[in-house]
DNA sequence: TAGATACATTCAAATATTTCAAACTAACAG
DNA sequence: CTGTTAGTTTGAAATATTTGAATGTATCTA
């Protein structure tokens, strides 16, 4: 993972709403629907859509279309790579 | 570590200059002087000072005064806590 | 004590982020 | 086809971040 990618992931993780989204997905064994995420956040639907886009653009979430709905899955691999970079910083 | 703290650390990590600072400190076995950091970045001294403040405020760096100079040490403990939070997200 | 050095702070300009209302697209139901 | 539901995109306002010039403060040196 290069620095640009590391920076992008860090930025995606630097917002309270997005942290909540990831934590809730974790609680649900790594998968949540868009509508569920919108319900649990105190934001309008377009704002939630924006935050989800940040997480998807950073590859932290993988979107899966199911008809009109979208299911978001946690990207374990990218998260593991990010953690590996942080561990490297520890020397 | 609560979400506010996690958010602050993520934000501190979401800038190219600050990532470089941490990487260079790692290369030097976890410790660098302010002047060395200013020299290696293509930014003015006040800008570097600003970035160092972000890292210190997030507790990622520990400043140690040595006369007129300041030595910055990597805070291994906080970095480990941050990594633990990320590992928790993996479920 | 006077001048120099190391770093911080303040202020302002440029840029980026967050948020919502409004409008849009895609998929389903009848 | 028409209407509805799920989600995206656009545009604009509010706020935050990044950056550097100017200035301030603390420490060292002569």
PDB file of N, CA, C and O (backbone and C1' of nucleotides) in Angstrom, chain B residues 11 18 43-44 46-47 50-51 67-68, chain D residues 17-22 26-29:
ATOM      1  N   UNK B  11      -7.517  11.427  11.599  1.00  0.00           N
ATOM      2  CA  UNK B  11      -7.348  12.710  10.905  1.00  0.00           C
ATOM      3  C   UNK B  11      -5.875  13.101  10.868  1.00  0.00           C
ATOM      4  O   UNK B  11      -5.371  13.589   9.849  1.00  0.00           O
ATOM      5  N   UNK B  18       2.336  14.567   7.105  1.00  0.00           N
ATOM      6  CA  UNK B  18       2.380  13.938   8.437  1.00  0.00           C
ATOM      7  C   UNK B  18       2.743  12.461   8.340  1.00  0.00           C
ATOM      8  O   UNK B  18       3.432  11.924   9.218  1.00  0.00           O
ATOM      9  N   UNK B  43       8.121  22.489   2.962  1.00  0.00           N
ATOM     10  CA  UNK B  43       7.142  23.410   3.552  1.00  0.00           C
ATOM     11  C   UNK B  43       7.886  24.427   4.406  1.00  0.00           C
ATOM     12  O   UNK B  43       9.020  24.183   4.835  1.00  0.00           O
ATOM     13  N   UNK B  44       7.225  25.554   4.658  1.00  0.00           N
ATOM     14  CA  UNK B  44       7.838  26.554   5.539  1.00  0.00           C
ATOM     15  C   UNK B  44       7.824  26.036   6.984  1.00  0.00           C
ATOM     16  O   UNK B  44       7.083  25.116   7.318  1.00  0.00           O
ATOM     17  N   UNK B  46       6.585  27.389   9.789  1.00  0.00           N
ATOM     18  CA  UNK B  46       5.290  27.413  10.481  1.00  0.00           C
ATOM     19  C   UNK B  46       4.364  26.274  10.047  1.00  0.00           C
ATOM     20  O   UNK B  46       3.624  25.741  10.885  1.00  0.00           O
ATOM     21  N   UNK B  47       4.394  25.899   8.779  1.00  0.00           N
ATOM     22  CA  UNK B  47       3.549  24.798   8.316  1.00  0.00           C
ATOM     23  C   UNK B  47       3.969  23.485   8.956  1.00  0.00           C
ATOM     24  O   UNK B  47       3.124  22.688   9.386  1.00  0.00           O
ATOM     25  N   UNK B  50       2.774  23.416  12.416  1.00  0.00           N
ATOM     26  CA  UNK B  50       1.342  23.079  12.437  1.00  0.00           C
ATOM     27  C   UNK B  50       1.124  21.571  12.348  1.00  0.00           C
ATOM     28  O   UNK B  50       0.347  21.002  13.122  1.00  0.00           O
ATOM     29  N   UNK B  51       1.812  20.912  11.430  1.00  0.00           N
ATOM     30  CA  UNK B  51       1.630  19.466  11.268  1.00  0.00           C
ATOM     31  C   UNK B  51       2.115  18.698  12.501  1.00  0.00           C
ATOM     32  O   UNK B  51       1.476  17.734  12.933  1.00  0.00           O
ATOM     33  N   UNK B  67      16.858  22.216  25.404  1.00  0.00           N
ATOM     34  CA  UNK B  67      17.355  23.570  25.174  1.00  0.00           C
ATOM     35  C   UNK B  67      16.478  24.265  24.171  1.00  0.00           C
ATOM     36  O   UNK B  67      15.266  24.352  24.365  1.00  0.00           O
ATOM     37  N   UNK B  68      17.063  24.720  23.068  1.00  0.00           N
ATOM     38  CA  UNK B  68      16.262  25.399  22.053  1.00  0.00           C
ATOM     39  C   UNK B  68      15.601  24.413  21.092  1.00  0.00           C
ATOM     40  O   UNK B  68      14.730  24.771  20.326  1.00  0.00           O
TER      41      UNK B  68
ATOM     42  P    DT D  17     -10.412  20.538  11.153  1.00  0.00           P
ATOM     43  O5'  DT D  17      -9.516  20.755   9.857  1.00  0.00           O
ATOM     44  C5'  DT D  17      -9.787  19.992   8.688  1.00  0.00           C
ATOM     45  C4'  DT D  17      -8.799  20.364   7.605  1.00  0.00           C
ATOM     46  C3'  DT D  17      -7.341  20.429   8.050  1.00  0.00           C
ATOM     47  O3'  DT D  17      -6.590  19.661   7.122  1.00  0.00           O
ATOM     48  C1'  DT D  17      -7.945  22.410   6.903  1.00  0.00           C
ATOM     49  P    DT D  18      -5.051  19.345   7.345  1.00  0.00           P
ATOM     50  O5'  DT D  18      -4.314  20.357   6.362  1.00  0.00           O
ATOM     51  C5'  DT D  18      -4.649  20.342   4.990  1.00  0.00           C
ATOM     52  C4'  DT D  18      -3.966  21.483   4.278  1.00  0.00           C
ATOM     53  C3'  DT D  18      -2.489  21.684   4.645  1.00  0.00           C
ATOM     54  O3'  DT D  18      -1.727  21.696   3.441  1.00  0.00           O
ATOM     55  C1'  DT D  18      -3.679  23.728   4.770  1.00  0.00           C
ATOM     56  P    DT D  19      -0.140  21.590   3.451  1.00  0.00           P
ATOM     57  O5'  DT D  19       0.339  23.093   3.362  1.00  0.00           O
ATOM     58  C5'  DT D  19       0.019  23.861   2.210  1.00  0.00           C
ATOM     59  C4'  DT D  19       0.229  25.326   2.471  1.00  0.00           C
ATOM     60  C3'  DT D  19       1.547  25.690   3.144  1.00  0.00           C
ATOM     61  O3'  DT D  19       2.494  26.034   2.136  1.00  0.00           O
ATOM     62  C1'  DT D  19      -0.298  27.026   3.902  1.00  0.00           C
ATOM     63  P    DG D  20       3.987  26.521   2.518  1.00  0.00           P
ATOM     64  O5'  DG D  20       3.817  28.089   2.733  1.00  0.00           O
ATOM     65  C5'  DG D  20       3.258  28.883   1.694  1.00  0.00           C
ATOM     66  C4'  DG D  20       3.217  30.336   2.139  1.00  0.00           C
ATOM     67  C3'  DG D  20       4.545  30.851   2.715  1.00  0.00           C
ATOM     68  O3'  DG D  20       4.707  32.211   2.320  1.00  0.00           O
ATOM     69  C1'  DG D  20       2.867  31.038   4.347  1.00  0.00           C
ATOM     70  P    DA D  21       6.133  32.902   2.437  1.00  0.00           P
ATOM     71  O5'  DA D  21       5.774  34.359   2.992  1.00  0.00           O
ATOM     72  C5'  DA D  21       4.577  35.006   2.567  1.00  0.00           C
ATOM     73  C4'  DA D  21       4.239  36.144   3.521  1.00  0.00           C
ATOM     74  C3'  DA D  21       5.426  36.878   4.138  1.00  0.00           C
ATOM     75  O3'  DA D  21       5.089  38.255   4.251  1.00  0.00           O
ATOM     76  C1'  DA D  21       4.146  35.895   5.853  1.00  0.00           C
ATOM     77  P    DA D  22       6.136  39.332   4.851  1.00  0.00           P
ATOM     78  O5'  DA D  22       5.647  39.465   6.365  1.00  0.00           O
ATOM     79  C5'  DA D  22       4.287  39.810   6.631  1.00  0.00           C
ATOM     80  C4'  DA D  22       4.050  39.832   8.126  1.00  0.00           C
ATOM     81  C3'  DA D  22       5.161  40.502   8.932  1.00  0.00           C
ATOM     82  O3'  DA D  22       4.570  41.401   9.864  1.00  0.00           O
ATOM     83  C1'  DA D  22       4.716  38.357   9.801  1.00  0.00           C
ATOM     84  P    DA D  26       8.317  33.124  26.853  1.00  0.00           P
ATOM     85  O5'  DA D  26       9.506  32.081  26.712  1.00  0.00           O
ATOM     86  C5'  DA D  26       9.259  30.839  26.074  1.00  0.00           C
ATOM     87  C4'  DA D  26      10.574  30.203  25.686  1.00  0.00           C
ATOM     88  C3'  DA D  26      11.659  30.307  26.761  1.00  0.00           C
ATOM     89  O3'  DA D  26      12.275  29.047  26.863  1.00  0.00           O
ATOM     90  C1'  DA D  26      12.467  31.156  24.711  1.00  0.00           C
ATOM     91  P    DT D  27      13.236  28.666  28.062  1.00  0.00           P
ATOM     92  O5'  DT D  27      14.654  28.506  27.346  1.00  0.00           O
ATOM     93  C5'  DT D  27      14.774  27.594  26.256  1.00  0.00           C
ATOM     94  C4'  DT D  27      16.021  27.905  25.485  1.00  0.00           C
ATOM     95  C3'  DT D  27      17.291  28.013  26.346  1.00  0.00           C
ATOM     96  O3'  DT D  27      18.236  27.098  25.819  1.00  0.00           O
ATOM     97  C1'  DT D  27      17.163  29.786  24.809  1.00  0.00           C
ATOM     98  P    DC D  28      19.475  26.588  26.676  1.00  0.00           P
ATOM     99  O5'  DC D  28      20.719  27.156  25.853  1.00  0.00           O
ATOM    100  C5'  DC D  28      20.911  26.715  24.508  1.00  0.00           C
ATOM    101  C4'  DC D  28      21.609  27.805  23.719  1.00  0.00           C
ATOM    102  C3'  DC D  28      23.026  28.119  24.201  1.00  0.00           C
ATOM    103  O3'  DC D  28      23.952  27.689  23.220  1.00  0.00           O
ATOM    104  C1'  DC D  28      21.780  30.088  23.641  1.00  0.00           C
ATOM    105  P    DT D  29      25.499  27.684  23.513  1.00  0.00           P
ATOM    106  O5'  DT D  29      26.016  29.073  22.933  1.00  0.00           O
ATOM    107  C5'  DT D  29      25.637  29.483  21.619  1.00  0.00           C
ATOM    108  C4'  DT D  29      26.293  30.819  21.292  1.00  0.00           C
ATOM    109  C3'  DT D  29      27.670  31.013  21.913  1.00  0.00           C
ATOM    110  O3'  DT D  29      28.483  31.715  20.991  1.00  0.00           O
ATOM    111  C1'  DT D  29      26.264  32.757  22.613  1.00  0.00           C
TER     112       DT D  29
END
